[in-house]
Coordinates of C-alpha atoms and ligand atoms in Angstrom, one line a residue:
M1 CA 0.0 0.0 0.0
E2 CA 1.2 3.5 -0.9
N3 CA 1.3 6.4 1.5
I4 CA -1.5 8.1 -0.4
E5 CA -3.7 5.0 0.0
I6 CA -3.0 4.8 3.7
A7 CA -3.8 8.4 4.1
G8 CA -7.1 7.8 2.1
V9 CA -8.2 5.1 4.6
L10 CA -7.3 7.2 7.6
E11 CA -9.1 10.1 6.2
E12 CA -12.2 8.0 5.5
L13 CA -12.1 6.7 9.1
G14 CA -11.7 10.2 10.4
D15 CA -14.8 11.3 8.3
L16 CA -16.9 8.4 9.5
L17 CA -15.9 9.1 13.1
E18 CA -16.9 12.7 12.8
I19 CA -20.2 11.8 11.2
N20 CA -20.7 9.4 14.1
G21 CA -20.1 12.3 16.5
S22 CA -17.0 10.8 18.1
N23 CA -14.6 12.6 20.4
P24 CA -13.2 15.6 18.6
F25 CA -9.6 14.8 19.8
R26 CA -9.8 11.4 18.3
I27 CA -11.0 13.0 15.0
R28 CA -8.3 15.5 15.1
A29 CA -5.8 12.8 15.6
Y30 CA -6.8 11.2 12.3
R31 CA -6.7 14.5 10.5
N32 CA -3.2 15.2 11.8
A33 CA -2.0 11.7 10.9
V34 CA -3.3 12.1 7.4
R35 CA -1.3 15.3 7.0
T36 CA 1.8 13.6 8.3
V37 CA 1.4 10.7 6.0
L38 CA 0.9 12.9 2.9
G39 CA 3.9 15.0 3.8
L40 CA 6.3 12.1 4.1
T41 CA 9.0 11.9 1.5
R42 CA 9.6 8.1 2.1
S43 CA 7.2 5.3 1.8
L44 CA 5.7 3.9 5.0
S45 CA 6.0 0.4 3.7
A46 CA 9.8 0.9 3.3
M47 CA 9.9 2.4 6.9
V48 CA 8.0 -0.5 8.4
E49 CA 10.2 -3.0 6.5
A50 CA 13.2 -1.3 8.0
E51 CA 11.6 -1.7 11.4
E52 CA 11.6 2.0 12.0
D53 CA 9.5 3.4 14.9
L54 CA 6.6 5.2 13.2
T55 CA 5.6 6.8 16.5
E56 CA 8.6 9.1 16.1
L57 CA 6.8 10.8 13.2
P58 CA 4.7 13.8 14.2
A59 CA 1.1 13.1 15.0
I60 CA 1.6 9.3 14.8
G61 CA 0.9 7.6 18.2
K62 CA 0.7 4.0 19.1
D63 CA -2.8 3.4 17.7
M64 CA -2.1 5.2 14.5
S65 CA 1.2 3.3 14.0
A66 CA -0.7 0.1 14.6
H67 CA -3.3 1.1 12.0
I68 CA -0.6 1.7 9.5
V69 CA 1.1 -1.5 10.1
E70 CA -2.2 -3.4 9.8
L71 CA -2.9 -1.7 6.6
L72 CA 0.5 -2.6 5.2
E73 CA 0.2 -6.2 6.3
T74 CA -3.4 -7.0 5.5
G75 CA -4.5 -4.2 3.1
E76 CA -7.4 -3.7 5.5
L77 CA -8.3 -2.0 8.7
A78 CA -10.5 -3.7 11.3
R79 CA -11.4 -0.4 13.0
L80 CA -12.7 1.0 9.7
A81 CA -14.9 -2.1 9.3
E82 CA -16.3 -1.6 12.8
V83 CA -17.2 2.0 12.3
A84 CA -18.6 1.3 8.9
A85 CA -21.0 -1.1 10.5
E86 CA -22.5 1.9 12.3
V87 CA -22.1 4.6 9.6
P88 CA -22.6 3.9 5.9
R89 CA -19.3 4.4 4.1
S90 CA -21.0 6.1 1.2
L91 CA -21.5 9.1 3.5
V92 CA -17.9 10.2 3.1
Q93 CA -18.7 11.3 -0.4
L94 CA -21.3 13.7 1.1
V95 CA -18.7 15.1 3.5
K96 CA -16.6 16.2 0.6
L97 CA -19.3 18.2 -1.1
D98 CA -18.8 22.0 -0.8
G99 CA -21.4 23.2 1.6
V100 CA -22.0 19.9 3.4
G101 CA -19.3 18.8 5.8
P102 CA -19.5 16.2 8.5
K103 CA -22.1 17.9 10.7
K104 CA -24.6 18.4 7.9
T105 CA -23.9 14.9 6.7
K106 CA -24.9 13.6 10.1
K107 CA -28.0 15.6 10.1
L108 CA -29.0 14.6 6.5
W109 CA -28.4 11.0 7.3
E110 CA -30.2 10.9 10.7
S111 CA -33.2 13.1 9.7
L112 CA -33.8 12.0 6.2
G113 CA -32.0 8.7 5.9
V114 CA -29.8 10.0 3.1
T115 CA -26.7 7.9 2.5
T116 CA -25.6 8.6 -1.1
V117 CA -25.1 11.6 -3.3
D118 CA -28.0 10.4 -5.5
E119 CA -30.3 10.2 -2.5
L120 CA -29.1 13.6 -1.4
E121 CA -29.9 15.1 -4.8
K122 CA -33.4 13.7 -4.6
A123 CA -34.0 15.1 -1.2
L124 CA -32.6 18.5 -2.3
K125 CA -35.0 18.6 -5.3
D126 CA -38.1 17.5 -3.6
G127 CA -37.7 20.1 -0.8
R128 CA -37.0 17.8 2.1
V129 CA -33.6 19.4 2.8
E130 CA -34.8 22.9 2.6
S131 CA -37.2 22.3 5.5
L132 CA -34.4 20.9 7.7
E133 CA -33.1 23.2 10.4
G134 CA -29.8 24.7 9.4
F135 CA -30.3 24.3 5.7
G136 CA -32.5 26.8 3.7
A137 CA -32.8 27.7 0.0
T138 CA -29.3 29.2 -0.5
S139 CA -27.8 26.2 1.1
V140 CA -29.8 23.9 -1.2
E141 CA -28.7 25.7 -4.3
K142 CA -25.1 25.6 -3.2
I143 CA -25.2 21.8 -2.5
L144 CA -26.9 21.1 -5.9
T145 CA -24.0 23.0 -7.6
S146 CA -21.4 21.0 -5.7
I147 CA -23.1 17.8 -6.7
E148 CA -22.8 18.8 -10.4
D149 CA -19.1 19.6 -9.8
F150 CA -18.7 16.2 -8.0
R151 CA -20.2 14.4 -11.0
R152 CA -18.0 16.2 -13.5
Y153 CA -14.9 15.3 -11.7
S154 CA -15.7 12.0 -10.2
G155 CA -13.4 9.3 -11.4
R156 CA -10.7 11.9 -12.3
F157 CA -7.5 12.2 -10.3
L158 CA -5.2 15.1 -9.8
I159 CA -2.0 14.7 -11.7
S160 CA -0.1 14.9 -8.4
Q161 CA -2.1 11.9 -7.0
V162 CA -1.4 9.9 -10.2
D163 CA 2.3 10.8 -9.8
E164 CA 2.3 9.1 -6.4
L165 CA 0.2 6.2 -7.4
I166 CA 2.0 5.0 -10.4
G167 CA 5.6 5.3 -9.2
P168 CA 5.5 1.9 -7.6
L169 CA 3.6 0.4 -10.5
L170 CA 6.2 1.6 -13.0
A171 CA 9.0 0.1 -10.7
H172 CA 7.0 -3.1 -10.6
M173 CA 6.6 -3.2 -14.4
R174 CA 10.3 -2.5 -15.0
E175 CA 11.0 -5.8 -13.4
G176 CA 8.6 -7.6 -15.6
P177 CA 9.9 -10.5 -17.8
G178 CA 10.8 -9.3 -21.3
V179 CA 9.9 -5.7 -20.6
E180 CA 12.2 -3.6 -22.8
R181 CA 10.8 -0.1 -22.3
I182 CA 7.9 1.6 -20.4
E183 CA 6.2 4.9 -21.0
V184 CA 3.1 6.5 -19.7
A185 CA 1.1 8.1 -22.5
G186 CA -2.3 9.8 -22.5
S187 CA -3.3 12.9 -20.6
Y188 CA -0.6 12.1 -18.0
R189 CA 2.1 12.6 -20.6
R190 CA 0.4 15.7 -21.7
R191 CA 0.6 16.9 -18.1
K192 CA -3.1 17.7 -17.9
E193 CA -4.5 18.9 -14.6
T194 CA -6.7 15.9 -14.0
I195 CA -6.3 12.4 -15.3
G196 CA -9.1 10.1 -16.3
D197 CA -7.1 6.9 -16.6
V198 CA -3.4 6.0 -17.0
D199 CA -2.3 4.7 -20.4
L200 CA 0.7 2.5 -19.9
L201 CA 2.8 1.3 -22.8
V202 CA 5.2 -1.5 -22.5
Q203 CA 7.6 -2.6 -25.3
A204 CA 8.1 -6.3 -25.5
E205 CA 8.4 -9.1 -28.1
L206 CA 4.9 -10.5 -28.9
P207 CA 3.3 -12.6 -27.7
A208 CA 4.1 -11.7 -24.2
P209 CA 1.6 -13.3 -21.8
A210 CA 4.1 -13.0 -19.0
V211 CA 4.0 -9.2 -19.2
M212 CA 0.2 -9.2 -18.8
E213 CA 0.4 -11.7 -15.9
H214 CA 3.0 -9.5 -14.2
F215 CA 0.8 -6.5 -14.6
T216 CA -2.3 -8.0 -13.1
A217 CA -0.3 -9.4 -10.2
F218 CA 0.7 -5.9 -9.0
G219 CA 0.0 -5.6 -5.3
S220 CA -2.3 -2.6 -5.4
V221 CA -4.6 -4.0 -8.1
D222 CA -8.2 -4.2 -6.8
R223 CA -9.9 -5.5 -9.9
V224 CA -8.8 -6.9 -13.3
V225 CA -11.0 -5.5 -16.0
A226 CA -9.3 -7.0 -19.0
A227 CA -6.2 -9.1 -19.7
G228 CA -5.8 -10.0 -23.3
D229 CA -2.7 -10.6 -25.4
T230 CA -1.7 -7.0 -26.0
R231 CA -4.2 -5.1 -23.9
G232 CA -5.0 -5.2 -20.3
A233 CA -6.9 -2.9 -17.8
V234 CA -7.0 -2.9 -14.0
V235 CA -8.4 -0.7 -11.3
L236 CA -6.1 0.0 -8.4
R237 CA -7.3 0.1 -4.8
S238 CA -7.3 3.9 -5.0
G239 CA -9.9 3.7 -7.8
L240 CA -7.4 4.7 -10.4
E241 CA -7.8 2.8 -13.7
V242 CA -4.7 1.8 -15.6
D243 CA -4.7 0.6 -19.2
L244 CA -1.8 -1.4 -20.4
R245 CA -0.7 -2.0 -24.0
V246 CA 2.1 -4.3 -25.0
I247 CA 3.8 -3.2 -28.2
P248 CA 6.6 -4.6 -30.3
G249 CA 9.6 -2.4 -30.9
R250 CA 8.9 -1.6 -34.5
S251 CA 5.6 0.1 -33.5
F252 CA 6.5 1.6 -30.2
G253 CA 7.0 5.2 -31.4
A254 CA 3.8 5.1 -33.3
A255 CA 1.9 3.7 -30.3
L256 CA 3.4 6.3 -28.0
H257 CA 2.3 9.0 -30.3
Y258 CA -1.2 7.6 -30.8
F259 CA -1.9 6.9 -27.2
T260 CA -0.5 10.2 -26.0
G261 CA -3.2 11.9 -27.9
S262 CA -5.0 14.1 -27.7
K263 CA -7.6 12.6 -30.0
E264 CA -7.9 16.0 -31.6
H265 CA -4.2 16.2 -32.2
N266 CA -4.2 12.8 -33.7
V267 CA -6.9 13.7 -36.1
A268 CA -5.0 16.7 -37.3
V269 CA -1.8 14.7 -37.8
R270 CA -3.7 12.0 -39.7
Q271 CA -5.0 14.6 -42.1
I272 CA -1.5 15.9 -42.8
A273 CA -0.5 12.3 -43.5
Q274 CA -3.3 11.6 -45.8
R275 CA -2.3 14.6 -48.0
Q276 CA 1.0 12.9 -48.3
G277 CA -0.5 9.5 -49.2
L278 CA 0.5 8.1 -45.8
R279 CA -1.5 6.3 -43.1
V280 CA -0.8 6.8 -39.4
N281 CA -2.0 4.5 -36.8
E282 CA -0.8 3.0 -33.5
W283 CA 1.3 0.4 -35.5
G284 CA 3.3 2.8 -37.6
V285 CA 3.2 5.1 -40.6
F286 CA 2.5 3.3 -43.9
R287 CA 2.5 4.2 -47.6
M288 CA -0.5 2.7 -49.1
P289 CA -0.4 1.1 -52.6
E290 CA -2.3 2.9 -55.3
G291 CA -6.1 2.2 -55.2
V292 CA -6.1 0.4 -51.7
D293 CA -8.7 1.6 -49.3
P294 CA -7.0 1.7 -45.9
D295 CA -10.2 0.9 -44.1
E296 CA -10.4 -2.4 -45.9
V297 CA -6.9 -3.8 -45.1
G298 CA -5.1 -4.8 -42.0
K299 CA -3.5 -2.1 -39.8
E300 CA 0.1 -3.0 -40.8
E301 CA -0.7 -3.2 -44.5
G302 CA 1.4 -1.1 -46.9
E303 CA 5.0 -0.1 -46.8
R304 CA 6.2 0.8 -43.3
V305 CA 8.0 4.1 -43.4
A306 CA 8.2 5.0 -39.7
G307 CA 7.1 3.8 -36.3
G308 CA 10.0 2.7 -34.1
T309 CA 10.4 6.1 -32.5
E310 CA 8.1 9.0 -32.1
E311 CA 10.6 11.3 -33.7
S312 CA 10.4 9.1 -36.8
V313 CA 6.7 9.5 -37.0
F314 CA 6.9 13.3 -37.0
D315 CA 9.9 13.3 -39.2
V316 CA 8.4 11.3 -42.0
L317 CA 5.5 13.7 -42.0
D318 CA 7.9 16.7 -42.3
L319 CA 6.8 17.8 -38.8
A320 CA 9.1 18.9 -35.9
W321 CA 8.7 16.8 -32.8
V322 CA 5.9 18.3 -30.8
P323 CA 6.3 18.4 -27.0
P324 CA 3.3 16.3 -25.5
V325 CA 2.1 19.3 -23.4
L326 CA 1.2 21.0 -26.7
R327 CA -0.8 18.2 -28.3
E328 CA -4.3 19.6 -28.0
N329 CA -4.7 20.7 -31.6
R330 CA -4.4 24.3 -30.8
G331 CA -2.1 25.2 -33.6
E332 CA 0.8 22.9 -32.7
V333 CA 0.6 20.8 -35.8
E334 CA 0.8 23.9 -38.1
A335 CA 3.6 25.3 -35.9
A336 CA 5.5 21.9 -36.2
R337 CA 5.1 22.2 -40.0
D338 CA 6.4 25.8 -40.1
D339 CA 9.1 25.1 -37.6
S340 CA 7.7 27.7 -35.3
L341 CA 7.0 25.8 -32.1
P342 CA 7.6 27.8 -28.9
D343 CA 10.8 27.3 -26.9
L344 CA 8.9 26.3 -23.8
V345 CA 10.0 27.4 -20.3
T346 CA 11.6 24.7 -18.2
L347 CA 12.0 24.1 -14.5
E348 CA 15.7 25.0 -14.8
D349 CA 14.7 28.4 -16.0
I350 CA 13.0 29.2 -12.6
Q351 CA 15.1 31.6 -10.5
G352 CA 12.8 31.9 -7.5
D353 CA 9.5 31.3 -5.8
L354 CA 7.4 34.4 -5.1
H355 CA 4.5 33.1 -3.0
M356 CA 4.9 30.9 0.1
H357 CA 3.8 30.8 3.7
S358 CA 5.6 30.2 7.0
T359 CA 4.6 29.6 10.6
W360 CA 3.9 33.4 10.8
S361 CA 0.5 32.5 9.3
D362 CA -0.6 29.0 8.3
G363 CA 2.6 27.5 7.0
K364 CA 4.3 24.5 8.6
A365 CA 7.9 25.7 8.4
S366 CA 9.8 28.7 9.8
V367 CA 11.1 31.5 7.6
E368 CA 14.5 30.1 8.0
E369 CA 13.5 26.6 7.0
M370 CA 11.7 27.9 3.9
A371 CA 14.7 30.0 2.9
Q372 CA 17.1 27.2 3.3
A373 CA 14.8 25.0 1.2
C374 CA 14.6 27.5 -1.5
R375 CA 18.3 28.0 -1.5
A376 CA 18.7 24.2 -1.8
R377 CA 16.5 24.3 -4.9
G378 CA 19.0 26.7 -6.5
Y379 CA 16.8 29.8 -6.3
R380 CA 18.3 33.3 -6.3
Y381 CA 15.4 34.9 -4.6
M382 CA 12.1 34.1 -2.8
A383 CA 9.2 36.0 -1.4
M384 CA 8.0 35.4 2.1
S385 CA 4.3 36.1 1.6
D386 CA 2.3 35.2 4.6
H387 CA -1.4 35.9 4.8
S388 CA -2.9 39.3 5.9
P389 CA -5.3 39.4 8.9
A390 CA -8.6 39.1 7.1
L391 CA -7.9 35.4 7.1
A392 CA -8.3 35.3 10.8
M393 CA -8.5 31.5 11.0
V394 CA -5.0 31.2 9.6
G395 CA -3.5 33.8 11.9
G396 CA -2.8 36.4 9.2
I397 CA -0.1 39.0 9.9
T398 CA -1.4 42.3 11.3
P399 CA 0.4 45.6 10.4
E400 CA 1.8 45.5 14.0
R401 CA 3.3 42.0 13.5
A402 CA 4.7 42.8 10.0
A403 CA 7.7 44.6 11.4
D404 CA 8.5 41.7 13.7
Q405 CA 8.5 39.4 10.8
W406 CA 10.8 41.7 8.9
E407 CA 13.2 41.5 11.8
E408 CA 13.2 37.8 11.5
I409 CA 13.6 37.9 7.8
A410 CA 16.6 40.2 8.2
R411 CA 18.2 37.9 10.7
V412 CA 17.7 34.8 8.4
Q413 CA 19.0 36.8 5.4
E414 CA 22.1 37.7 7.4
G415 CA 23.0 34.1 7.9
L416 CA 22.4 33.1 4.3
D417 CA 24.1 33.9 1.0
G418 CA 23.2 33.1 -2.5
I419 CA 19.5 33.9 -2.0
T420 CA 17.6 37.1 -1.5
I421 CA 14.4 37.1 0.6
F422 CA 11.8 39.6 -0.4
K423 CA 9.6 40.9 2.3
S424 CA 6.1 40.2 1.1
L425 CA 2.6 39.5 2.1
E426 CA -0.4 37.8 0.4
V427 CA -2.9 40.5 1.0
D428 CA -6.6 39.7 0.9
I429 CA -8.7 41.6 -1.6
L430 CA -11.7 42.8 0.4
R431 CA -15.3 43.0 -0.8
D432 CA -14.9 46.5 -2.3
G433 CA -11.5 45.8 -3.9
S434 CA -9.6 47.6 -1.1
L435 CA -6.6 45.7 0.4
D436 CA -6.4 44.2 3.8
M437 CA -3.3 46.1 4.8
T438 CA -2.2 49.6 5.6
D439 CA -0.6 51.6 2.8
E440 CA 2.4 52.2 5.2
V441 CA 3.1 48.4 5.3
L442 CA 2.4 47.9 1.7
E443 CA 5.0 50.6 0.8
A444 CA 7.5 49.0 3.0
L445 CA 7.2 45.6 1.4
D446 CA 9.5 44.4 -1.4
L447 CA 6.7 42.6 -3.2
V448 CA 2.9 42.6 -2.8
V449 CA 0.8 39.5 -3.7
V450 CA -2.9 40.0 -3.7
S451 CA -5.7 37.4 -3.9
V452 CA -9.4 36.7 -3.2
H453 CA -10.2 34.3 -0.3
S454 CA -13.7 35.4 0.7
L455 CA -17.1 36.2 -0.8
M456 CA -16.5 34.1 -3.8
D457 CA -20.1 33.8 -4.8
M458 CA -20.2 37.5 -6.1
D459 CA -21.7 38.1 -9.5
R460 CA -19.3 38.4 -12.5
V461 CA -19.4 42.2 -12.8
S462 CA -18.8 42.9 -9.1
M463 CA -16.0 40.3 -8.9
T464 CA -14.3 41.7 -11.9
D465 CA -14.5 45.2 -10.5
R466 CA -13.3 44.1 -7.2
V467 CA -10.2 42.4 -8.6
I468 CA -9.4 45.2 -11.0
T469 CA -9.8 47.8 -8.2
A470 CA -7.4 45.8 -6.1
I471 CA -4.6 45.6 -8.7
Q472 CA -4.9 49.4 -9.4
H473 CA -3.3 49.9 -6.0
P474 CA 0.1 51.1 -6.9
Q475 CA 1.9 48.7 -4.6
V476 CA 0.5 45.6 -6.1
D477 CA 2.9 43.3 -8.0
I478 CA 1.2 39.9 -8.4
L479 CA -2.4 38.7 -8.6
A480 CA -2.4 35.2 -7.1
H481 CA -4.7 32.3 -8.0
P482 CA -6.9 34.6 -10.1
T483 CA -10.0 32.4 -10.3
G484 CA -10.0 30.8 -6.9
R485 CA -10.8 27.3 -8.2
L486 CA -9.9 24.1 -6.4
L487 CA -9.7 21.2 -8.8
A488 CA -12.4 18.6 -8.1
R489 CA -13.7 20.7 -5.2
R490 CA -14.6 24.2 -6.2
E491 CA -15.4 25.8 -9.5
P492 CA -13.7 29.1 -10.4
F493 CA -15.6 32.1 -9.2
Q494 CA -17.4 34.3 -11.8
I495 CA -14.9 36.7 -13.2
E496 CA -14.2 38.3 -16.6
M497 CA -10.7 37.2 -17.1
E498 CA -10.2 39.1 -20.4
E499 CA -10.9 42.4 -18.6
V500 CA -8.7 41.4 -15.6
L501 CA -5.8 40.5 -17.9
Q502 CA -6.1 43.7 -19.9
A503 CA -6.0 45.7 -16.7
A504 CA -3.0 43.7 -15.5
R505 CA -1.2 44.6 -18.8
D506 CA -2.1 48.3 -18.5
L507 CA -1.0 48.4 -14.8
N508 CA 2.1 46.2 -15.3
V509 CA 0.9 43.7 -12.7
A510 CA 1.9 40.0 -13.1
V511 CA -0.7 37.2 -12.8
E512 CA 0.1 33.9 -11.1
I513 CA 0.0 30.4 -12.2
N514 CA -0.5 28.9 -8.8
A515 CA 1.5 25.6 -9.0
S516 CA -0.4 23.8 -6.3
P517 CA -1.8 20.7 -8.1
H518 CA -5.1 21.5 -6.4
R519 CA -5.3 24.9 -8.0
L520 CA -3.3 25.2 -11.2
D521 CA -4.9 28.6 -11.5
L522 CA -4.6 30.3 -14.0
N523 CA -5.6 27.5 -16.4
D524 CA -3.8 26.9 -19.7
V525 CA -6.3 29.0 -21.8
H526 CA -6.1 32.0 -19.5
A527 CA -2.3 31.8 -19.2
H528 CA -2.0 31.6 -22.9
R529 CA -4.2 34.7 -23.3
A530 CA -2.0 36.5 -20.7
K531 CA 1.0 35.7 -22.9
E532 CA -0.8 37.0 -26.0
L533 CA -1.6 40.3 -24.2
G534 CA 1.9 40.7 -22.9
V535 CA 1.1 40.2 -19.3
R536 CA 3.8 38.7 -17.2
V537 CA 3.0 35.3 -15.7
C538 CA 4.5 34.3 -12.4
I539 CA 4.7 30.6 -11.5
S540 CA 4.5 30.3 -7.7
T541 CA 4.0 27.3 -5.4
D542 CA 2.0 29.0 -2.6
A543 CA 3.9 26.4 -0.5
H544 CA 2.7 25.9 3.1
S545 CA 5.6 23.5 3.8
V546 CA 9.1 22.8 2.6
Q547 CA 8.0 19.8 0.5
R548 CA 5.4 21.7 -1.3
L549 CA 8.0 24.0 -2.8
D550 CA 8.5 21.0 -5.2
H551 CA 5.1 21.7 -6.7
M552 CA 6.9 24.2 -8.9
S553 CA 7.1 21.5 -11.6
Y554 CA 3.3 21.3 -11.9
G555 CA 3.2 25.0 -12.4
V556 CA 5.9 24.9 -15.0
D557 CA 3.9 22.1 -16.8
Q558 CA 0.8 24.3 -16.8
A559 CA 2.8 27.2 -18.2
R560 CA 4.2 24.9 -20.9
R561 CA 0.6 23.8 -21.8
A562 CA -0.1 27.5 -22.2
W563 CA 2.8 27.8 -24.7
L564 CA 4.8 30.1 -22.4
N565 CA 8.5 30.5 -23.0
K566 CA 11.1 31.7 -20.6
G567 CA 10.6 35.4 -21.5
D568 CA 6.9 35.2 -20.6
V569 CA 7.6 34.1 -17.0
L570 CA 8.4 36.7 -14.4
N571 CA 10.4 34.4 -12.1
T572 CA 12.8 33.4 -14.8
M573 CA 14.4 36.8 -14.3
T574 CA 17.8 37.1 -12.7
L575 CA 17.9 38.7 -9.3
K576 CA 19.0 42.0 -10.8
Q577 CA 16.3 42.1 -13.4
M578 CA 13.7 41.2 -10.7
Q579 CA 14.9 44.0 -8.5
V580 CA 14.6 46.4 -11.4
W581 CA 11.1 45.1 -12.2
L582 CA 10.0 45.5 -8.6
D583 CA 11.1 49.1 -8.7
R584 CA 9.3 49.6 -12.1
R585 CA 6.9 52.2 -10.9
K586 CA 9.4 54.4 -9.1
G587 CA 10.7 56.0 -12.3
T588 CA 7.2 56.8 -13.6
S589 CA 5.1 59.9 -12.8
A590 CA 3.0 57.8 -10.3
Ligands
LIG1 P1 -8.2 11.0 -19.9 O1 -7.8 9.6 -19.7 O2 -9.6 11.2 -19.9 O3 -7.5 11.9 -18.9 O4 -7.6 11.5 -21.3 P2 -6.7 10.8 -22.4 O5 -6.3 11.8 -23.4 O6 -5.6 10.0 -21.7 O7 -7.7 9.8 -23.1 P3 -7.8 8.2 -23.2 O8 -7.3 7.6 -22.0 O9 -9.3 7.9 -23.5 O10 -7.0 7.8 -24.5 C1 -5.6 8.0 -24.5 C2 -5.2 8.5 -25.9 O11 -5.4 7.4 -26.9 C3 -6.0 9.7 -26.4 O12 -5.5 10.9 -25.9 C4 -5.8 9.5 -27.9 C5 -5.8 8.1 -28.1 N1 -7.1 7.6 -28.5 C6 -8.0 6.9 -27.8 N2 -9.1 6.7 -28.5 C7 -8.9 7.3 -29.6 C8 -9.7 7.3 -30.8 O13 -10.9 6.9 -30.9 N3 -9.2 8.0 -31.9 C9 -8.0 8.6 -31.8 N4 -7.5 9.3 -32.9 N5 -7.2 8.5 -30.8 C10 -7.7 7.8 -29.7
LIG2 CA1 -6.0 8.3 -20.2
LIG3 CA1 -7.2 5.1 -21.5
LIG4 ZN1 -1.0 31.8 -0.4

């Protein structure tokens, strides 16, 4: 069992206990344990195998440690089964709906007997929920919307979750008999924000029944859906579906191209091929003899002209190799033909992280730990941008405390060379577009990040005005997570992004691609529009812990999917350039 699966079970148990009205300390213990498990950089199974004492981990006591060992040894948890005998497990899906939560779930279940999302939807629509104490019409509307969102995303995984889940599977497959090469194709290779299923390609001599057997024998497999000669499919315990195709070397490149997709990209490539009298499929590229209808002959019929490598497929069609992140049929095939593909930004181009939190607000690490970690990642600069006080629940920094933090930043800076820490804050944009901080403090900061964290159900016009008003403040440098979306959990708020981006351009304010895999906000379309308009895009992690600084790569993938090159991205600047940019308004009349 992987850490992420263990965390999933503990979280489910925590949810069920909360619905059941258990002791809040007990519930908190599960929540904290989940956080610890998700934050680990090593696998629990390796730690248990090495007989390490799990209770030395934060928030892991004797019980929790025993749970983990039991899960690793048996794949099951007796305590979960006990609790599930009292509380239907399907209720945990209700807890995850925006606007429901454990308390309301309990109420819905006890008062109306609702146990599933479908039953809840029915009860919402026939008015039974509205008449319950603590619900009401607005609440009903909100829950109905979150059910729609839930349906849209259900079955899809965040790319970060997939990264965690498939590492061990890939390692397992590499040890398979006769396996010559492994690649993950599909939306995962295109680095999409969410992944429907994983498309695994294995190169091996056919027939290769041993490869398929090895695949279905993987420890985390819950269910085998198909297991043929060249094609298999399984569902992992996490619910993630994995397709496997076994492909001979002569076709591997063609299959990699075909199964990477997108479908739309494939269609565009096939059209180009047709014009050249060629046929492209998952087996290769073929020149068809005169007068033969490709639909009436076998897939490998005709003269094979390419297929072993993906490069050979593009090459024979007179196309430059297209990075998978661009394969969405948004002009990349034409650009490949004209040799005008963008020179995409890379992780190595990133010189600093301009949005992160410390223990001064809701972060887990000190200023010093975050600074050391940024330095270890090779950054030349970073912004320490804790929350402003409007976010009371996270202990935002008041104007009075700001100066104290600057003292600490100065002290940390003194002991550290090679990296410059910018004094910063992530300042809340209030209802009317004013900023949740005094001008005095804003002026004293090196860099000001602003964002919306409240009143997200405003109408489109008001929200657009609110955000544009905020970035008109002369001290604002970066607009963070501009649409507020949480993937699989909360839709973007209503906002006219075109107007916001134009204002950002006119005001010379940068917009963020928030690199957290839960946000990836801006999305690719908006980030591409920002580039077109000449708005600088900043890729920031918004890290609340040292490990999450590594989310930068997800932000870079998102930027690449938006066609951004190094010059489009603010934090590829050198320290000197960045300092000049931060001073950009001083020379103007304002
Ligand atoms: P997902 O799984 O929903 O996140 O998205 P994909 O893109 O991974 O889609 P999937 O798993 O259905 O198929 C993987 C790739 O295989 C897809 O991107 C393109 C290719 N493919 C699948 N079915 C077709 C098809 O009917 N026609 C063409 N041209 N390509 C297909
Ligand atoms: Ca897929
Ligand atoms: Ca698939
Ligand atoms: Zn933040």
